[in-house]
PDB file of C-alpha atoms in Angstrom:
ATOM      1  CA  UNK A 220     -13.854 -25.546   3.610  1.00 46.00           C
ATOM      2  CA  UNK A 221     -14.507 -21.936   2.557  1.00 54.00           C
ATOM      3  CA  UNK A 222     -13.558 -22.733  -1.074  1.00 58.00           C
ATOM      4  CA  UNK A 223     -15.600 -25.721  -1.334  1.00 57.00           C
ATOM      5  CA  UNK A 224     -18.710 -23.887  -0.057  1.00 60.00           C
ATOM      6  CA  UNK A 225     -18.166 -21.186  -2.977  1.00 61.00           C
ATOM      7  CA  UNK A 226     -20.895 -21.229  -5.744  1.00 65.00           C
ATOM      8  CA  UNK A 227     -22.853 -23.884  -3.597  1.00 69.00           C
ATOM      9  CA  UNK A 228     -24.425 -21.395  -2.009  1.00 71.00           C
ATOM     10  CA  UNK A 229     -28.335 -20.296  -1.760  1.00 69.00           C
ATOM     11  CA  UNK A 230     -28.680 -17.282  -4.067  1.00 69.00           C
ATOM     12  CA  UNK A 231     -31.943 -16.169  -2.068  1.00 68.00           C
ATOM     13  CA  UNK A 232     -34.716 -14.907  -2.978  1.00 70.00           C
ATOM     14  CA  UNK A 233     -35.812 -16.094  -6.264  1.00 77.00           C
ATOM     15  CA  UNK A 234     -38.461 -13.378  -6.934  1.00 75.00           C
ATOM     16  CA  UNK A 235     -40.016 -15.588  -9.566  1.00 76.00           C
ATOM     17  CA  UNK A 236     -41.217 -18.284  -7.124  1.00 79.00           C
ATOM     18  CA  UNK A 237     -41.649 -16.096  -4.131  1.00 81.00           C
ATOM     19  CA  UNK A 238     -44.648 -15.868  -2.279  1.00 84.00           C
ATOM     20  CA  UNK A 239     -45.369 -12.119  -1.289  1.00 87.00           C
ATOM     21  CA  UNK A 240     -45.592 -11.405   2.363  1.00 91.00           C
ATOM     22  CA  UNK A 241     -45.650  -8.533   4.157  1.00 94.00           C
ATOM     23  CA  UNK A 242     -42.411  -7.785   5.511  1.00 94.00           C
ATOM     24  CA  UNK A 243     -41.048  -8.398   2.158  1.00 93.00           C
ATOM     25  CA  UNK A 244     -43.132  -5.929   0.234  1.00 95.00           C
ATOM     26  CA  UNK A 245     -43.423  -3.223   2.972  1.00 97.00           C
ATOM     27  CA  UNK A 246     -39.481  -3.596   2.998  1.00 96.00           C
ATOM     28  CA  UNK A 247     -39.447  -3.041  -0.766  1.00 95.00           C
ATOM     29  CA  UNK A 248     -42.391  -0.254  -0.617  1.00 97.00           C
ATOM     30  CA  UNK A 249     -39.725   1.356   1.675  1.00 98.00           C
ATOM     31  CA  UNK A 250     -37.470   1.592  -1.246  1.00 97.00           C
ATOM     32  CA  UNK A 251     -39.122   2.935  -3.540  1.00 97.00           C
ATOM     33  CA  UNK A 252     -41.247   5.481  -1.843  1.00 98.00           C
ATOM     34  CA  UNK A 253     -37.852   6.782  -0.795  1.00 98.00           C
ATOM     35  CA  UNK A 254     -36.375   6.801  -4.368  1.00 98.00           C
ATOM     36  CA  UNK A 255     -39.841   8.230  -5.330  1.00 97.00           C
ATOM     37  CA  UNK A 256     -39.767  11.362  -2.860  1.00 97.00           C
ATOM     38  CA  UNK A 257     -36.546  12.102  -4.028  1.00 97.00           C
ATOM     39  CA  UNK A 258     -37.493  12.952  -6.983  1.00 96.00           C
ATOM     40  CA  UNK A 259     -40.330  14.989  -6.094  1.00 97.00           C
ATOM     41  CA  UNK A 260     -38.136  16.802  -3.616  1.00 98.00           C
ATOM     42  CA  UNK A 261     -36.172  18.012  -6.729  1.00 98.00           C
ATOM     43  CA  UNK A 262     -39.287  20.003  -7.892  1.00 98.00           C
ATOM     44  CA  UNK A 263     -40.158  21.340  -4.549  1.00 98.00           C
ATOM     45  CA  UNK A 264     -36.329  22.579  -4.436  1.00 98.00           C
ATOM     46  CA  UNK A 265     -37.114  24.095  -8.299  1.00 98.00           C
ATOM     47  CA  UNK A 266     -40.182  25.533  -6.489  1.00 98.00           C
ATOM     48  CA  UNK A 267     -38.204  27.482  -4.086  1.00 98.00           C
ATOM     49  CA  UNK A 268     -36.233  28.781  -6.547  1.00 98.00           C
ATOM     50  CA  UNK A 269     -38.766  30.219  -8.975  1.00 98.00           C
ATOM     51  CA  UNK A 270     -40.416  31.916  -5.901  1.00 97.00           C
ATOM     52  CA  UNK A 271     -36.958  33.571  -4.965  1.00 96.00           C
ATOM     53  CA  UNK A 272     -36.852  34.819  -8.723  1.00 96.00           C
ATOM     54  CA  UNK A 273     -39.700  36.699 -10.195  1.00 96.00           C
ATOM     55  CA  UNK A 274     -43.585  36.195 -10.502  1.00 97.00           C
ATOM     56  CA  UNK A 275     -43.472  34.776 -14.021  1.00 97.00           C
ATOM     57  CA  UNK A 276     -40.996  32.426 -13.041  1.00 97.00           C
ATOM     58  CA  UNK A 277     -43.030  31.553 -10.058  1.00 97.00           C
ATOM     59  CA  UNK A 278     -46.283  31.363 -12.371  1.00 96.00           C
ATOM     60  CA  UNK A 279     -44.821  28.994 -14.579  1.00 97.00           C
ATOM     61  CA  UNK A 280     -43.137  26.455 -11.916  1.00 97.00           C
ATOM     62  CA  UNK A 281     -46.431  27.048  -9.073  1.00 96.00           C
ATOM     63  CA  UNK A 282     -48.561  26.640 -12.044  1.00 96.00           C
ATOM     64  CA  UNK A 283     -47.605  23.365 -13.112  1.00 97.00           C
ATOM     65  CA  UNK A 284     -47.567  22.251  -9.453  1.00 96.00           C
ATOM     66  CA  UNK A 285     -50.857  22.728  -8.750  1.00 95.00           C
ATOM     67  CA  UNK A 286     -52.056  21.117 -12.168  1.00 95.00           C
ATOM     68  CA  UNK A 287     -53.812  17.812 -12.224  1.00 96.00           C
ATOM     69  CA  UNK A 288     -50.521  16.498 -13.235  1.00 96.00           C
ATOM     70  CA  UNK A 289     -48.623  18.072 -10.266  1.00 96.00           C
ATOM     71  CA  UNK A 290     -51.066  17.279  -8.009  1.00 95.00           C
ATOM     72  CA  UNK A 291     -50.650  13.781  -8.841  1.00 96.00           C
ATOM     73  CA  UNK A 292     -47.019  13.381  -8.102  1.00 97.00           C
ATOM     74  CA  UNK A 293     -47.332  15.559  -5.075  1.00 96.00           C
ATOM     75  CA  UNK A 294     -50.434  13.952  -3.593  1.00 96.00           C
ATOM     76  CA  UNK A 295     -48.316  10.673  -4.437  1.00 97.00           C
ATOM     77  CA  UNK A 296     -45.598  11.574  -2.930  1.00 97.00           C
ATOM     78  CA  UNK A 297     -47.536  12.746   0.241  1.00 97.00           C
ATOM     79  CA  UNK A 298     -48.633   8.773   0.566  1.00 98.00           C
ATOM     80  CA  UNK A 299     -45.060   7.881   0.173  1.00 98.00           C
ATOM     81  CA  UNK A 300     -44.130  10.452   2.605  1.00 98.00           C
ATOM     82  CA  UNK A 301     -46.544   8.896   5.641  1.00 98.00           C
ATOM     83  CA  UNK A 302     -45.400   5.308   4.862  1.00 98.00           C
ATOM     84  CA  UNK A 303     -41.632   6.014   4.745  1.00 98.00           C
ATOM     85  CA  UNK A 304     -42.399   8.310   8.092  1.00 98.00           C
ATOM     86  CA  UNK A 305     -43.923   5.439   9.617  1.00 98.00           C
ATOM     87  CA  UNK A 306     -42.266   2.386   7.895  1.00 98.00           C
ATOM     88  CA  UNK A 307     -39.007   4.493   8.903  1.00 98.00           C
ATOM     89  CA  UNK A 308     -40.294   4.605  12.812  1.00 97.00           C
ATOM     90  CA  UNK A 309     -40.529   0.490  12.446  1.00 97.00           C
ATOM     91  CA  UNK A 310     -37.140   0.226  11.239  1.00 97.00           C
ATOM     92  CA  UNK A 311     -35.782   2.405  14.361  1.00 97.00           C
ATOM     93  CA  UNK A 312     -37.468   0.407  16.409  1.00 97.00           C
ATOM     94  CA  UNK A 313     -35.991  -2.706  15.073  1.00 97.00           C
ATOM     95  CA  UNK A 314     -32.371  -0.526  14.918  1.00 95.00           C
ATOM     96  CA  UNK A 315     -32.581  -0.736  18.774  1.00 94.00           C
ATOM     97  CA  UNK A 316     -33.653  -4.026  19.211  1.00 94.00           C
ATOM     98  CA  UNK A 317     -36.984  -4.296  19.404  1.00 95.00           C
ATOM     99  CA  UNK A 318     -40.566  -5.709  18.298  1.00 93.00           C
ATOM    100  CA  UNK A 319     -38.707  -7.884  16.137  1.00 94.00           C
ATOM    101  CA  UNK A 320     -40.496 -11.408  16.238  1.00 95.00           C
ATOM    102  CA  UNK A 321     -42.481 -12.552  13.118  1.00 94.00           C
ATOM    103  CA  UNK A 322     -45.940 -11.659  14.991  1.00 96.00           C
ATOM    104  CA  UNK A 323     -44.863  -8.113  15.735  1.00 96.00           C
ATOM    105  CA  UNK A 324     -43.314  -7.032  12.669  1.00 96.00           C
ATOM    106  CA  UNK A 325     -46.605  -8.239  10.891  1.00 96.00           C
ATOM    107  CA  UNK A 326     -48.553  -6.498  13.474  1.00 97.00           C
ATOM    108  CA  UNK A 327     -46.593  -3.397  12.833  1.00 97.00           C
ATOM    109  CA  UNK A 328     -46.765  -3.357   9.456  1.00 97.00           C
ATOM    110  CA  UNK A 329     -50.503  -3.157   9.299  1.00 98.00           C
ATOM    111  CA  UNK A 330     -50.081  -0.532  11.775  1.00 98.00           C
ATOM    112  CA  UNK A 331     -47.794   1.178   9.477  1.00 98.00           C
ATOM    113  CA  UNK A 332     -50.485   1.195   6.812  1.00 98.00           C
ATOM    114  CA  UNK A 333     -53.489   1.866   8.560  1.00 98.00           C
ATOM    115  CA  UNK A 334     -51.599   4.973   9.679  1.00 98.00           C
ATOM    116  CA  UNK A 335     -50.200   6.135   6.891  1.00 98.00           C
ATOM    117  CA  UNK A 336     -53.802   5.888   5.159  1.00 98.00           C
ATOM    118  CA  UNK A 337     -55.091   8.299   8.455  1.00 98.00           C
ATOM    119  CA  UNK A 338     -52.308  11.013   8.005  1.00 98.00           C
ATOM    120  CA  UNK A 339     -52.591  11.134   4.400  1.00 97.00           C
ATOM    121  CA  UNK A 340     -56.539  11.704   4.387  1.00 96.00           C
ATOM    122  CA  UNK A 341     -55.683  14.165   7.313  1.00 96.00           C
ATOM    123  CA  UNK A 342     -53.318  15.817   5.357  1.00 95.00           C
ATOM    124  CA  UNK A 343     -55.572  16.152   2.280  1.00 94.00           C
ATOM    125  CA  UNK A 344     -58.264  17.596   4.530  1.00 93.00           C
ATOM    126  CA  UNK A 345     -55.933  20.196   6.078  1.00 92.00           C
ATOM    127  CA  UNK A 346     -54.808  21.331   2.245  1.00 91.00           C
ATOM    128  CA  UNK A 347     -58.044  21.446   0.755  1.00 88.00           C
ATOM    129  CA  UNK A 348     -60.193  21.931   3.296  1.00 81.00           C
ATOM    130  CA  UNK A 349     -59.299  25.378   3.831  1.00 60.00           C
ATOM    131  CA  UNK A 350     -58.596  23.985   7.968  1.00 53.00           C
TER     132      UNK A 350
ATOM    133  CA  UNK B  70      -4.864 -20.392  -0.809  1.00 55.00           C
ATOM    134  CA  UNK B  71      -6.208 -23.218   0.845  1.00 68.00           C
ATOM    135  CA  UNK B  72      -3.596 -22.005   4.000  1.00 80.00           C
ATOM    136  CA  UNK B  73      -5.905 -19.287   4.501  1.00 84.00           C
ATOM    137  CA  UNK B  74      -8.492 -19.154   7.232  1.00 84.00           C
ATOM    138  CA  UNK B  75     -11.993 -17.927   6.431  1.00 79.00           C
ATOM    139  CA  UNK B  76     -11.178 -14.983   8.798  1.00 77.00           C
ATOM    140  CA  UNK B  77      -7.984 -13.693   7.019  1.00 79.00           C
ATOM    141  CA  UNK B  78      -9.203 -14.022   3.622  1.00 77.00           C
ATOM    142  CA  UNK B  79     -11.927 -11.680   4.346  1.00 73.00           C
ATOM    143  CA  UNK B  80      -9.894  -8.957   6.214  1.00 72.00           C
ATOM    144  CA  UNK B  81      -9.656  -5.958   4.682  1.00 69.00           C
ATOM    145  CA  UNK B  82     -12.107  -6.617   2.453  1.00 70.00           C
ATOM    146  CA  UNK B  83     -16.347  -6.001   2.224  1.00 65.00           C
ATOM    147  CA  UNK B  84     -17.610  -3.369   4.470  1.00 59.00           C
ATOM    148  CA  UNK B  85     -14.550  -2.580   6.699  1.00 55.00           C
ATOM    149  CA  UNK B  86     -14.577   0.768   5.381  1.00 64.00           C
ATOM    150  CA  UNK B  87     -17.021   3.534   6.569  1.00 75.00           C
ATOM    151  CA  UNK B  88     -19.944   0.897   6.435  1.00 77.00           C
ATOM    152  CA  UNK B  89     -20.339   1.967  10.055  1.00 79.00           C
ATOM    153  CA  UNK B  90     -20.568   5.538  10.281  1.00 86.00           C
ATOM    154  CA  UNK B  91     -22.845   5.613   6.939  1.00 89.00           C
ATOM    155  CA  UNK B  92     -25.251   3.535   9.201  1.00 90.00           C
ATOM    156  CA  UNK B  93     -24.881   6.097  12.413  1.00 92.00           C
ATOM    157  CA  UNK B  94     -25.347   8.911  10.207  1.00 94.00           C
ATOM    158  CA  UNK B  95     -28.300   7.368   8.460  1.00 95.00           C
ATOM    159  CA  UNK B  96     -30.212   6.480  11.705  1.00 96.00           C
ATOM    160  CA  UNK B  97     -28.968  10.147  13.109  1.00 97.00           C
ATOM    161  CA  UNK B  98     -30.919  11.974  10.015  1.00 97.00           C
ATOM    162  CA  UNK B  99     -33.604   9.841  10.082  1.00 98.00           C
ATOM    163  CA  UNK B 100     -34.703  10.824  13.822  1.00 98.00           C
ATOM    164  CA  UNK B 101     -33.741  14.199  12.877  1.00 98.00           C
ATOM    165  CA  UNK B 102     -36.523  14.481  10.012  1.00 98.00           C
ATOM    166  CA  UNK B 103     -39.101  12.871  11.975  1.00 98.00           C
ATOM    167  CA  UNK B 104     -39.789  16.803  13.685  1.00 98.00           C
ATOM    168  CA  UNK B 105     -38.231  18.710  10.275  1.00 98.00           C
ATOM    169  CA  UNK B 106     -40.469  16.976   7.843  1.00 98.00           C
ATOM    170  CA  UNK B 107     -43.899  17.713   9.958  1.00 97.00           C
ATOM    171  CA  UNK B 108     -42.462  21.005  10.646  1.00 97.00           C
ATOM    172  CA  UNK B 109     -41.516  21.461   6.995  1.00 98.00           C
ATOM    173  CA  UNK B 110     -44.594  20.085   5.249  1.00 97.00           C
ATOM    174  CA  UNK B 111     -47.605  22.419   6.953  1.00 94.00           C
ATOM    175  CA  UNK B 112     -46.858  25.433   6.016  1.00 96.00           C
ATOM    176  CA  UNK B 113     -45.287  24.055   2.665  1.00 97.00           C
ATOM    177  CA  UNK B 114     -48.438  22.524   1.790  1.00 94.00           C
ATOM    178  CA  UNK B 115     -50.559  25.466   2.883  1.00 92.00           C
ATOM    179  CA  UNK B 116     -48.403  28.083   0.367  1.00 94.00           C
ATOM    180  CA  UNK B 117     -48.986  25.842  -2.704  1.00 93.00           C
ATOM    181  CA  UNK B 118     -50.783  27.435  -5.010  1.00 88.00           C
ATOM    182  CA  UNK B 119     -51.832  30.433  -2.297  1.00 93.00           C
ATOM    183  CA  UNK B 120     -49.622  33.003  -4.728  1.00 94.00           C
ATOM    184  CA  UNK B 121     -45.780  34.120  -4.488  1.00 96.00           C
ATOM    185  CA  UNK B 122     -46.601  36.828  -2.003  1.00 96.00           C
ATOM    186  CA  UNK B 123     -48.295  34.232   0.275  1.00 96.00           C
ATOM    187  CA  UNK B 124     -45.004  32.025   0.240  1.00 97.00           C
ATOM    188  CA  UNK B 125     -42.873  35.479   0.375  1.00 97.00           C
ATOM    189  CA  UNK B 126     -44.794  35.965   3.763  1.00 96.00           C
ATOM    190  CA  UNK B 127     -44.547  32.835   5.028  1.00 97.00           C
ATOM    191  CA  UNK B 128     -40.823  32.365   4.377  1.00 97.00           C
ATOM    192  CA  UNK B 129     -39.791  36.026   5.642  1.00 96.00           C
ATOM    193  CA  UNK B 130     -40.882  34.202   9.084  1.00 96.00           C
ATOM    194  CA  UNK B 131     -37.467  33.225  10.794  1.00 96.00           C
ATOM    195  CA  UNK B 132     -38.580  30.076  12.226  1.00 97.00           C
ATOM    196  CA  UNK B 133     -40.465  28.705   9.037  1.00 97.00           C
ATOM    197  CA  UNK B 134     -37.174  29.717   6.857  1.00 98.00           C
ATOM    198  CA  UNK B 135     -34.288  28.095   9.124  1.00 98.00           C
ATOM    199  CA  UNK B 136     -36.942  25.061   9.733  1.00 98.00           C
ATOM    200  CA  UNK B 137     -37.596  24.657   5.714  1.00 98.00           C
ATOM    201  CA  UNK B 138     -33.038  25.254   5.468  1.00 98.00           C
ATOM    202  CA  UNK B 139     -32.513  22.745   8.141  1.00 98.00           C
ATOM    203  CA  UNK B 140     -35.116  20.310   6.750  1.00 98.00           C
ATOM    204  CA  UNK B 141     -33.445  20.838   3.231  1.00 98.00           C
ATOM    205  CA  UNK B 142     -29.692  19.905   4.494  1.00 98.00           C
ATOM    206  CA  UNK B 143     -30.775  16.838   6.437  1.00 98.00           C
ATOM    207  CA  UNK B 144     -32.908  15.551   3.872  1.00 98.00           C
ATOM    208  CA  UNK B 145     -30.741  15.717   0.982  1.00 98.00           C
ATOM    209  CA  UNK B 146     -27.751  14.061   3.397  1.00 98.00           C
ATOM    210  CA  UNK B 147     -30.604  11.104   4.097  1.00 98.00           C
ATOM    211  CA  UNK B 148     -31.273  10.983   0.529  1.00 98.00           C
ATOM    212  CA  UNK B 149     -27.375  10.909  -0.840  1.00 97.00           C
ATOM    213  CA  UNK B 150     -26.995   7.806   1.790  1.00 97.00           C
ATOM    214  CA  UNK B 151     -30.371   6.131   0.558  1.00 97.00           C
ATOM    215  CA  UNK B 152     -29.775   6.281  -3.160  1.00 97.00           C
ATOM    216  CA  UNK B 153     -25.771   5.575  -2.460  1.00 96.00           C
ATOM    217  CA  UNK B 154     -27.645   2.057  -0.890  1.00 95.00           C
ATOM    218  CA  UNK B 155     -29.504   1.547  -3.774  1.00 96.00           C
ATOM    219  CA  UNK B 156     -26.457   1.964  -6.483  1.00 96.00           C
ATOM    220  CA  UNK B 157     -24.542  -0.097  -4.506  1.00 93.00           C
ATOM    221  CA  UNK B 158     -27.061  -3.094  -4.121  1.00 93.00           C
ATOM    222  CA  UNK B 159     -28.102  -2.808  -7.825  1.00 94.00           C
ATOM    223  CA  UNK B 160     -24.922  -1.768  -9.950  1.00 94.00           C
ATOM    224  CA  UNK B 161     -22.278  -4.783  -9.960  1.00 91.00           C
ATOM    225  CA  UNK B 162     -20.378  -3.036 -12.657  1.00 93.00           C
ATOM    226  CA  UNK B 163     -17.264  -1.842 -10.005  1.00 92.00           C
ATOM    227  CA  UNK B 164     -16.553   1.351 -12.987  1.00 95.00           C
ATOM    228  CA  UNK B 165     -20.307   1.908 -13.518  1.00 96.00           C
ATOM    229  CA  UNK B 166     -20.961   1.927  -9.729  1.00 95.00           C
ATOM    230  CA  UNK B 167     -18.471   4.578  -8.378  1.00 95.00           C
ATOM    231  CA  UNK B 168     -19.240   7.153 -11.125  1.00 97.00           C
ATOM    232  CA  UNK B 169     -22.868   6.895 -10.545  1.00 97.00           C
ATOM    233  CA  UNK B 170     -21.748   7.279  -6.317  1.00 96.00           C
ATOM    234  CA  UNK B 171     -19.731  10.374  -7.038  1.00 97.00           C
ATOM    235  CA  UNK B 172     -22.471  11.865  -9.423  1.00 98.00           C
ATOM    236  CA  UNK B 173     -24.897  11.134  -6.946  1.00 98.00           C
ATOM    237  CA  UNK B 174     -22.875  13.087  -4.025  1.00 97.00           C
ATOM    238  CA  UNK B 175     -22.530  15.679  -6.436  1.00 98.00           C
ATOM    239  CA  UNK B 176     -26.269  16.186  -7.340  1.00 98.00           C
ATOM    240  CA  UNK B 177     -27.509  16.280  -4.171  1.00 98.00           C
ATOM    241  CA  UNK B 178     -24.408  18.531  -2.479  1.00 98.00           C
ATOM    242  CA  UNK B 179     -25.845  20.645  -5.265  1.00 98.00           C
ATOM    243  CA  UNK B 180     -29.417  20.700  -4.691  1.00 98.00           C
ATOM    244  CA  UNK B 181     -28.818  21.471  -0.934  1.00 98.00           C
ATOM    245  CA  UNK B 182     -26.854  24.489  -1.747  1.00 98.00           C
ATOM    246  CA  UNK B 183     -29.953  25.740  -4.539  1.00 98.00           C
ATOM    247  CA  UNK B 184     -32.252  24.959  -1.869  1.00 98.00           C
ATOM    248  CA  UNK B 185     -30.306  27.125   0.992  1.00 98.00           C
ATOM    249  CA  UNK B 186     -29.865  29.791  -1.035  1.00 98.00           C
ATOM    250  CA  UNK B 187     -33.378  29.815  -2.073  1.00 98.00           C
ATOM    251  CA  UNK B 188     -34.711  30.108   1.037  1.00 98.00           C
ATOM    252  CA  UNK B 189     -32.452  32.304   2.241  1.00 97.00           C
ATOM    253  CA  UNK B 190     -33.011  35.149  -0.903  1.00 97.00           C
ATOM    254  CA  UNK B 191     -36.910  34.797   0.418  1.00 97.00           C
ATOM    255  CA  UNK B 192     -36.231  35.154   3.866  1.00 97.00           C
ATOM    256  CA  UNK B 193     -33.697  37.994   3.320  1.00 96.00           C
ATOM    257  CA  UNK B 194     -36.621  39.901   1.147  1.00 88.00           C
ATOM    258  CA  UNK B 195     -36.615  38.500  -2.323  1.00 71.00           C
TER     259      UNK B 195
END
């Protein structure tokens, strides 16, 4: 029986015919806002380092930080970082059981992005708002 | 072959390894980070650009040094096990697959111990 069923099987999902929803594409956001703060956690590490060196190393690293072009992938990664926080809460939730039929985890992921678009605005006030 | 039940030709294959405790450990460091990331990313955010004596200052503080070194160990375990997920979903190539696992391990055992260090030189006086 096992044999027989081999290659006959669904090969699930065919992202060419699939129809977005949200579960699927929060699930996938998941990914690679994960992937994506990993990489920016790699300059805040090279961050660190420069400011346990000297000033000019410091300068240079701090410097290109805080350019528009290191703003960009930090205030990026701050959005990824409040939907992987949140996202991440969902998936404990579901870990232990719970507030997993269809009409809850689509209620929950709109709550997921609602809040992540509050903290990151809050966050962006409390950096340059001088709070 | 076609002796074989369904059950025994699967045993010891798949995920009867340490599928199990990668999941408990991933799940552990994820609650972990939910207080060491808040508590990381305030005063990280607010020393950005505020000058290298400002971060000095802020990371001669005890609690904001061991917070930003405990934040940096269980972050980089959370992120090994993430990306290990990721190779292993996307890389069929068996050879391919375990280099890139072991090189991954070995990046990010690395950056934990640059990041330690780091903020330990500040915190000691750098």
């Amino acid at each position: 029986m096992s044999n027989a069923q081999q290659g006959k099987r669904p090969t699930s999902p065919h992202l060419q015919i699939y129809r977005p929803q949200i579960t699927s594409v929060l699930s996938i956001v998941h990914r690679i806002t994960g992937v994506g703060m990993a990489l920016a956690l790699i300059l805040i590490v090279w961050w660190f380092l420069a400011a346990g060196t000297s000033d000019a190393y410091f300068n240079m690293v701090d410097g290109f930080l805080t350019s528009w072009f290191g703003i960009l992938i930090l205030g990026g990664s701050l959005l990824a970082f409040w939907f992987h926080f949140f996202n991440g809460i969902r998936h404990l939730k579901w870990d232990a059981g719970l507030a997993m039929s269809k009409i809850q985890v689509q209620k929950s992921g709109r709550i997921a992005i609602v809040a992540t678009l509050i903290a990151t605005t809050a966050s962006l006030i409390y950096v340059f708002g001088g709070l | 072959m076609s002796y074989l039940t369904d059950r025994k030709r699967v045993a010891g294959l798949g995920v009867a390894e340490d599928g199990m405790k990668h999941w408990v450990l991933q799940r552990i460091t994820a609650i972990a980070l939910i207080p060491l990331t808040i508590g990381f990313l305030f005063p990280f955010m607010k020393s950005l650009g505020a000058g290298r004596e400002a971060v000095l200052e802020t990371y001669s503080s005890s609690f904001n040094a061991l917070v930003a070194i405990m934040f940096f160990i269980v972050v980089c375990h959370h992120i090994t096990q993430g990306i290990q997920i990721v190779i292993e979903d996307y890389v069929h190539y068996r050879r391919r697959q375990v280099r890139l696992l072991l090189l991954n391990k070995l990046f990010w055992g690395m950056t934990t111990i640059v990041a330690v260090f780091s903020v330990a030189k500040i915190a000691f006086g750098a």
